[in-house]
PDB file of C-alpha atoms in Angstrom:
ATOM      1  CA  UNK A1071      66.806  48.109  17.919  1.00 52.00           C
ATOM      2  CA  UNK A1072      63.393  48.944  19.302  1.00 51.00           C
ATOM      3  CA  UNK A1073      61.513  46.559  21.602  1.00 51.00           C
ATOM      4  CA  UNK A1074      58.854  45.808  24.185  1.00 49.00           C
ATOM      5  CA  UNK A1075      59.424  43.508  27.153  1.00 50.00           C
ATOM      6  CA  UNK A1076      56.696  40.852  26.840  1.00 53.00           C
ATOM      7  CA  UNK A1077      59.062  38.511  25.001  1.00 50.00           C
ATOM      8  CA  UNK A1078      61.128  37.579  28.020  1.00 56.00           C
ATOM      9  CA  UNK A1079      58.189  36.092  29.913  1.00 59.00           C
ATOM     10  CA  UNK A1080      57.123  34.024  26.892  1.00 73.00           C
ATOM     11  CA  UNK A1081      60.606  32.625  26.214  1.00 91.00           C
ATOM     12  CA  UNK A1082      60.415  33.878  22.628  1.00 94.00           C
ATOM     13  CA  UNK A1083      61.581  37.069  20.966  1.00 95.00           C
ATOM     14  CA  UNK A1084      59.552  38.006  17.868  1.00 96.00           C
ATOM     15  CA  UNK A1085      61.401  40.420  15.603  1.00 96.00           C
ATOM     16  CA  UNK A1086      59.675  42.654  13.044  1.00 96.00           C
ATOM     17  CA  UNK A1087      61.803  42.944   9.915  1.00 95.00           C
ATOM     18  CA  UNK A1088      61.538  44.397   6.405  1.00 90.00           C
ATOM     19  CA  UNK A1089      63.684  41.908   4.483  1.00 89.00           C
ATOM     20  CA  UNK A1090      64.446  44.100   1.467  1.00 83.00           C
ATOM     21  CA  UNK A1091      67.660  45.773   2.588  1.00 81.00           C
ATOM     22  CA  UNK A1092      70.848  43.769   1.985  1.00 81.00           C
ATOM     23  CA  UNK A1093      73.378  43.455   3.523  1.00 84.00           C
ATOM     24  CA  UNK A1094      71.354  44.138   6.681  1.00 86.00           C
ATOM     25  CA  UNK A1095      68.269  42.006   6.106  1.00 89.00           C
ATOM     26  CA  UNK A1096      67.127  40.109   3.024  1.00 89.00           C
ATOM     27  CA  UNK A1097      66.341  36.615   1.758  1.00 92.00           C
ATOM     28  CA  UNK A1098      69.039  34.500   0.117  1.00 92.00           C
ATOM     29  CA  UNK A1099      68.477  32.272  -2.926  1.00 92.00           C
ATOM     30  CA  UNK A1100      67.263  29.477  -0.608  1.00 96.00           C
ATOM     31  CA  UNK A1101      64.602  31.841   0.777  1.00 94.00           C
ATOM     32  CA  UNK A1102      66.256  32.126   4.211  1.00 96.00           C
ATOM     33  CA  UNK A1103      66.617  35.406   6.067  1.00 96.00           C
ATOM     34  CA  UNK A1104      70.199  36.644   6.202  1.00 95.00           C
ATOM     35  CA  UNK A1105      72.242  39.745   6.923  1.00 92.00           C
ATOM     36  CA  UNK A1106      73.814  41.748   9.726  1.00 92.00           C
ATOM     37  CA  UNK A1107      70.535  42.487  11.540  1.00 92.00           C
ATOM     38  CA  UNK A1108      69.443  38.841  11.279  1.00 96.00           C
ATOM     39  CA  UNK A1109      72.792  37.645  12.689  1.00 96.00           C
ATOM     40  CA  UNK A1110      72.586  40.225  15.478  1.00 94.00           C
ATOM     41  CA  UNK A1111      69.027  39.217  16.376  1.00 95.00           C
ATOM     42  CA  UNK A1112      69.915  35.532  16.453  1.00 97.00           C
ATOM     43  CA  UNK A1113      72.956  36.265  18.662  1.00 96.00           C
ATOM     44  CA  UNK A1114      70.767  38.220  21.106  1.00 94.00           C
ATOM     45  CA  UNK A1115      68.288  35.336  21.291  1.00 96.00           C
ATOM     46  CA  UNK A1116      71.087  32.835  21.858  1.00 96.00           C
ATOM     47  CA  UNK A1117      72.686  34.936  24.622  1.00 95.00           C
ATOM     48  CA  UNK A1118      69.300  35.472  26.309  1.00 94.00           C
ATOM     49  CA  UNK A1119      68.322  31.821  25.784  1.00 95.00           C
ATOM     50  CA  UNK A1120      65.188  32.829  23.908  1.00 95.00           C
ATOM     51  CA  UNK A1121      63.582  31.321  20.848  1.00 96.00           C
ATOM     52  CA  UNK A1122      63.874  33.703  17.875  1.00 95.00           C
ATOM     53  CA  UNK A1123      61.117  34.248  15.328  1.00 96.00           C
ATOM     54  CA  UNK A1124      60.869  36.750  12.491  1.00 96.00           C
ATOM     55  CA  UNK A1125      57.753  38.600  11.323  1.00 96.00           C
ATOM     56  CA  UNK A1126      58.185  40.152   7.880  1.00 95.00           C
ATOM     57  CA  UNK A1127      56.306  43.341   7.069  1.00 93.00           C
ATOM     58  CA  UNK A1128      56.697  46.449   4.928  1.00 90.00           C
ATOM     59  CA  UNK A1129      58.984  49.165   6.267  1.00 86.00           C
ATOM     60  CA  UNK A1130      56.155  51.621   6.922  1.00 87.00           C
ATOM     61  CA  UNK A1131      54.307  48.938   8.967  1.00 92.00           C
ATOM     62  CA  UNK A1132      57.209  48.249  11.369  1.00 94.00           C
ATOM     63  CA  UNK A1133      56.385  50.907  13.980  1.00 94.00           C
ATOM     64  CA  UNK A1134      52.599  50.326  13.871  1.00 95.00           C
ATOM     65  CA  UNK A1135      53.276  46.579  14.153  1.00 96.00           C
ATOM     66  CA  UNK A1136      55.449  47.054  17.240  1.00 95.00           C
ATOM     67  CA  UNK A1137      52.888  49.355  18.854  1.00 95.00           C
ATOM     68  CA  UNK A1138      50.143  46.785  18.101  1.00 96.00           C
ATOM     69  CA  UNK A1139      52.364  44.038  19.644  1.00 95.00           C
ATOM     70  CA  UNK A1140      52.474  41.983  16.448  1.00 96.00           C
ATOM     71  CA  UNK A1141      56.134  41.486  17.376  1.00 96.00           C
ATOM     72  CA  UNK A1142      58.353  42.353  20.328  1.00 95.00           C
ATOM     73  CA  UNK A1143      61.205  44.247  18.655  1.00 94.00           C
ATOM     74  CA  UNK A1144      62.084  45.883  15.363  1.00 94.00           C
ATOM     75  CA  UNK A1145      65.367  44.578  14.030  1.00 90.00           C
ATOM     76  CA  UNK A1146      65.530  46.349  10.696  1.00 85.00           C
ATOM     77  CA  UNK A1147      67.752  49.190   9.529  1.00 78.00           C
ATOM     78  CA  UNK A1148      65.880  52.240  10.876  1.00 83.00           C
ATOM     79  CA  UNK A1149      67.236  55.671  11.671  1.00 80.00           C
ATOM     80  CA  UNK A1150      66.254  57.320  14.942  1.00 83.00           C
ATOM     81  CA  UNK A1151      64.154  60.456  14.462  1.00 83.00           C
ATOM     82  CA  UNK A1152      62.227  62.655  16.890  1.00 88.00           C
ATOM     83  CA  UNK A1153      58.969  61.719  15.151  1.00 88.00           C
ATOM     84  CA  UNK A1154      59.675  58.009  15.644  1.00 88.00           C
ATOM     85  CA  UNK A1155      60.685  58.582  19.282  1.00 91.00           C
ATOM     86  CA  UNK A1156      57.143  59.825  19.935  1.00 92.00           C
ATOM     87  CA  UNK A1157      55.854  56.295  19.254  1.00 91.00           C
ATOM     88  CA  UNK A1158      58.639  53.930  20.314  1.00 93.00           C
ATOM     89  CA  UNK A1159      61.884  53.725  22.275  1.00 91.00           C
ATOM     90  CA  UNK A1160      65.260  52.987  20.706  1.00 89.00           C
ATOM     91  CA  UNK A1161      68.519  51.429  21.856  1.00 87.00           C
ATOM     92  CA  UNK A1162      71.800  53.187  21.130  1.00 86.00           C
ATOM     93  CA  UNK A1163      72.468  53.427  17.366  1.00 83.00           C
ATOM     94  CA  UNK A1164      74.339  50.421  16.015  1.00 82.00           C
ATOM     95  CA  UNK A1165      75.304  52.029  12.689  1.00 78.00           C
ATOM     96  CA  UNK A1166      74.554  55.099  10.561  1.00 78.00           C
ATOM     97  CA  UNK A1167      74.040  55.008   6.814  1.00 75.00           C
ATOM     98  CA  UNK A1168      74.396  58.122   4.644  1.00 76.00           C
ATOM     99  CA  UNK A1169      71.850  58.673   1.850  1.00 78.00           C
ATOM    100  CA  UNK A1170      72.340  59.686  -1.755  1.00 78.00           C
ATOM    101  CA  UNK A1171      70.435  59.914  -5.040  1.00 80.00           C
ATOM    102  CA  UNK A1172      70.923  57.187  -7.638  1.00 78.00           C
ATOM    103  CA  UNK A1173      70.235  58.032 -11.277  1.00 77.00           C
ATOM    104  CA  UNK A1174      71.758  58.322 -14.741  1.00 78.00           C
ATOM    105  CA  UNK A1175      75.472  58.831 -14.125  1.00 78.00           C
ATOM    106  CA  UNK A1176      75.897  61.278 -17.000  1.00 81.00           C
ATOM    107  CA  UNK A1177      72.857  63.414 -16.143  1.00 78.00           C
ATOM    108  CA  UNK A1178      74.874  66.289 -14.668  1.00 80.00           C
ATOM    109  CA  UNK A1179      71.893  66.896 -12.410  1.00 79.00           C
ATOM    110  CA  UNK A1180      72.220  69.151  -9.387  1.00 81.00           C
ATOM    111  CA  UNK A1181      70.661  67.771  -6.195  1.00 80.00           C
ATOM    112  CA  UNK A1182      69.048  71.077  -5.308  1.00 80.00           C
ATOM    113  CA  UNK A1183      65.322  71.886  -5.442  1.00 79.00           C
ATOM    114  CA  UNK A1184      65.984  73.805  -8.663  1.00 80.00           C
ATOM    115  CA  UNK A1185      68.059  71.001 -10.204  1.00 80.00           C
ATOM    116  CA  UNK A1186      65.438  68.377  -9.365  1.00 77.00           C
ATOM    117  CA  UNK A1187      62.411  70.452 -10.387  1.00 75.00           C
ATOM    118  CA  UNK A1188      60.171  68.470 -12.727  1.00 74.00           C
ATOM    119  CA  UNK A1189      61.941  65.180 -11.963  1.00 75.00           C
ATOM    120  CA  UNK A1190      60.504  62.072 -10.329  1.00 75.00           C
ATOM    121  CA  UNK A1191      62.266  60.806  -7.200  1.00 76.00           C
ATOM    122  CA  UNK A1192      61.618  57.315  -5.811  1.00 76.00           C
ATOM    123  CA  UNK A1193      61.733  56.828  -2.029  1.00 76.00           C
ATOM    124  CA  UNK A1194      60.815  54.080   0.415  1.00 74.00           C
ATOM    125  CA  UNK A1195      57.510  54.948   2.087  1.00 74.00           C
ATOM    126  CA  UNK A1196      58.038  55.791   5.760  1.00 75.00           C
ATOM    127  CA  UNK A1197      61.806  56.263   5.404  1.00 77.00           C
ATOM    128  CA  UNK A1198      63.940  59.232   6.441  1.00 77.00           C
ATOM    129  CA  UNK A1199      64.671  59.706   2.738  1.00 79.00           C
ATOM    130  CA  UNK A1200      60.947  60.290   2.147  1.00 78.00           C
ATOM    131  CA  UNK A1201      60.874  62.859   4.967  1.00 78.00           C
ATOM    132  CA  UNK A1202      63.989  64.629   3.653  1.00 80.00           C
ATOM    133  CA  UNK A1203      62.699  64.718   0.076  1.00 80.00           C
ATOM    134  CA  UNK A1204      59.317  66.084   1.164  1.00 79.00           C
ATOM    135  CA  UNK A1205      60.898  68.815   3.291  1.00 78.00           C
ATOM    136  CA  UNK A1206      63.781  69.831   1.038  1.00 76.00           C
ATOM    137  CA  UNK A1207      62.688  69.014  -2.499  1.00 76.00           C
ATOM    138  CA  UNK A1208      58.929  68.473  -2.832  1.00 67.00           C
ATOM    139  CA  UNK A1209      57.772  71.667  -1.095  1.00 62.00           C
ATOM    140  CA  UNK A1210      59.923  73.995  -3.237  1.00 53.00           C
ATOM    141  CA  UNK A1211      58.900  72.238  -6.496  1.00 50.00           C
ATOM    142  CA  UNK A1212      55.209  73.178  -6.544  1.00 47.00           C
ATOM    143  CA  UNK A1213      55.315  73.501 -10.378  1.00 41.00           C
ATOM    144  CA  UNK A1214      56.326  69.952 -11.179  1.00 46.00           C
ATOM    145  CA  UNK A1215      58.308  67.104  -9.774  1.00 49.00           C
ATOM    146  CA  UNK A1216      56.937  63.939  -8.296  1.00 50.00           C
ATOM    147  CA  UNK A1217      57.890  62.079  -5.158  1.00 54.00           C
ATOM    148  CA  UNK A1218      57.218  58.416  -5.979  1.00 54.00           C
ATOM    149  CA  UNK A1219      56.658  56.419  -2.784  1.00 52.00           C
ATOM    150  CA  UNK A1220      57.053  52.647  -2.630  1.00 51.00           C
ATOM    151  CA  UNK A1221      56.122  50.249   0.173  1.00 47.00           C
ATOM    152  CA  UNK A1222      58.464  47.636  -1.246  1.00 42.00           C
ATOM    153  CA  UNK A1223      61.831  49.345  -1.415  1.00 43.00           C
ATOM    154  CA  UNK A1224      63.357  51.738  -3.883  1.00 40.00           C
ATOM    155  CA  UNK A1225      65.616  49.072  -5.400  1.00 42.00           C
ATOM    156  CA  UNK A1226      62.825  48.113  -7.765  1.00 39.00           C
ATOM    157  CA  UNK A1227      62.210  51.753  -8.603  1.00 38.00           C
ATOM    158  CA  UNK A1228      65.879  52.463  -9.269  1.00 38.00           C
ATOM    159  CA  UNK A1229      65.773  50.412 -12.450  1.00 39.00           C
ATOM    160  CA  UNK A1230      63.217  52.787 -13.976  1.00 40.00           C
ATOM    161  CA  UNK A1231      64.142  56.078 -15.658  1.00 35.00           C
ATOM    162  CA  UNK A1232      63.634  58.246 -12.578  1.00 43.00           C
ATOM    163  CA  UNK A1233      66.037  58.816  -9.708  1.00 51.00           C
ATOM    164  CA  UNK A1234      65.874  57.114  -6.316  1.00 58.00           C
ATOM    165  CA  UNK A1235      67.051  58.295  -2.926  1.00 60.00           C
ATOM    166  CA  UNK A1236      68.377  55.681  -0.530  1.00 54.00           C
ATOM    167  CA  UNK A1237      71.179  54.560   1.758  1.00 50.00           C
ATOM    168  CA  UNK A1238      74.455  54.233  -0.149  1.00 45.00           C
ATOM    169  CA  UNK A1239      75.293  50.878   1.437  1.00 41.00           C
ATOM    170  CA  UNK A1240      72.724  49.319  -0.928  1.00 47.00           C
ATOM    171  CA  UNK A1241      74.912  49.976  -3.949  1.00 46.00           C
ATOM    172  CA  UNK A1242      77.903  48.317  -2.345  1.00 45.00           C
ATOM    173  CA  UNK A1243      75.695  45.317  -1.580  1.00 42.00           C
ATOM    174  CA  UNK A1244      74.671  44.988  -5.228  1.00 50.00           C
ATOM    175  CA  UNK A1245      71.165  46.292  -4.618  1.00 52.00           C
ATOM    176  CA  UNK A1246      71.280  49.357  -6.854  1.00 54.00           C
ATOM    177  CA  UNK A1247      72.650  50.184 -10.274  1.00 50.00           C
ATOM    178  CA  UNK A1248      75.336  50.031 -11.548  1.00 53.00           C
ATOM    179  CA  UNK A1249      75.930  46.749  -9.670  1.00 58.00           C
ATOM    180  CA  UNK A1250      73.158  45.055 -11.686  1.00 62.00           C
ATOM    181  CA  UNK A1251      73.310  44.572 -15.479  1.00 68.00           C
ATOM    182  CA  UNK A1252      70.155  46.647 -16.000  1.00 66.00           C
ATOM    183  CA  UNK A1253      71.846  49.457 -14.077  1.00 68.00           C
ATOM    184  CA  UNK A1254      74.508  50.171 -16.675  1.00 74.00           C
ATOM    185  CA  UNK A1255      74.982  53.928 -16.861  1.00 77.00           C
ATOM    186  CA  UNK A1256      73.556  54.553 -13.376  1.00 77.00           C
ATOM    187  CA  UNK A1257      75.446  55.831 -10.345  1.00 77.00           C
ATOM    188  CA  UNK A1258      75.339  58.183  -7.404  1.00 78.00           C
ATOM    189  CA  UNK A1259      74.327  61.784  -8.084  1.00 79.00           C
ATOM    190  CA  UNK A1260      75.479  64.695  -5.915  1.00 76.00           C
ATOM    191  CA  UNK A1261      76.851  64.552  -2.400  1.00 69.00           C
ATOM    192  CA  UNK A1262      76.264  61.941   0.267  1.00 59.00           C
ATOM    193  CA  UNK A1263      73.931  63.110   3.018  1.00 56.00           C
ATOM    194  CA  UNK A1264      72.199  61.850   6.095  1.00 49.00           C
TER     195      UNK A1264
END
């Protein structure tokens, strides 16, 4: 969790959240926010006797939103990186999520720069997966291969013919193929990383 301290004086804690990442934060069928991070945030507000409010934004707008004081804390699954530490402070990590490619299960694709050359990879804009893909896959490609960035989560991209790179907890939560009917024939490719 990342936060500023203005909330305590106001009696309200405004959380910035990207609600596209079940089971951590998402909207249920009734349109209500739910998930581990939502429960944690509400418990913190209750213990501190603060009113809780949630400000939804895209993942890549979370840090700029905190810096601009649009909310008091980020309570959204976000890995700690040195680049992010230059802008904001973090608490101790609450959990770590490994990352892996999702794609056609029978592709036999190698998750090396050579094996991915000429392929399109979907990533969440502003995520550590985007940074990893740019550093380890996009630079060596040069003669083909596309890094497809999305502001709205790679779950929507995963249903298209290209591969996506995301936290593996999403599949267990039913977010990625093959958990969805349209994901038949999809699965994890290569080793888990991150």
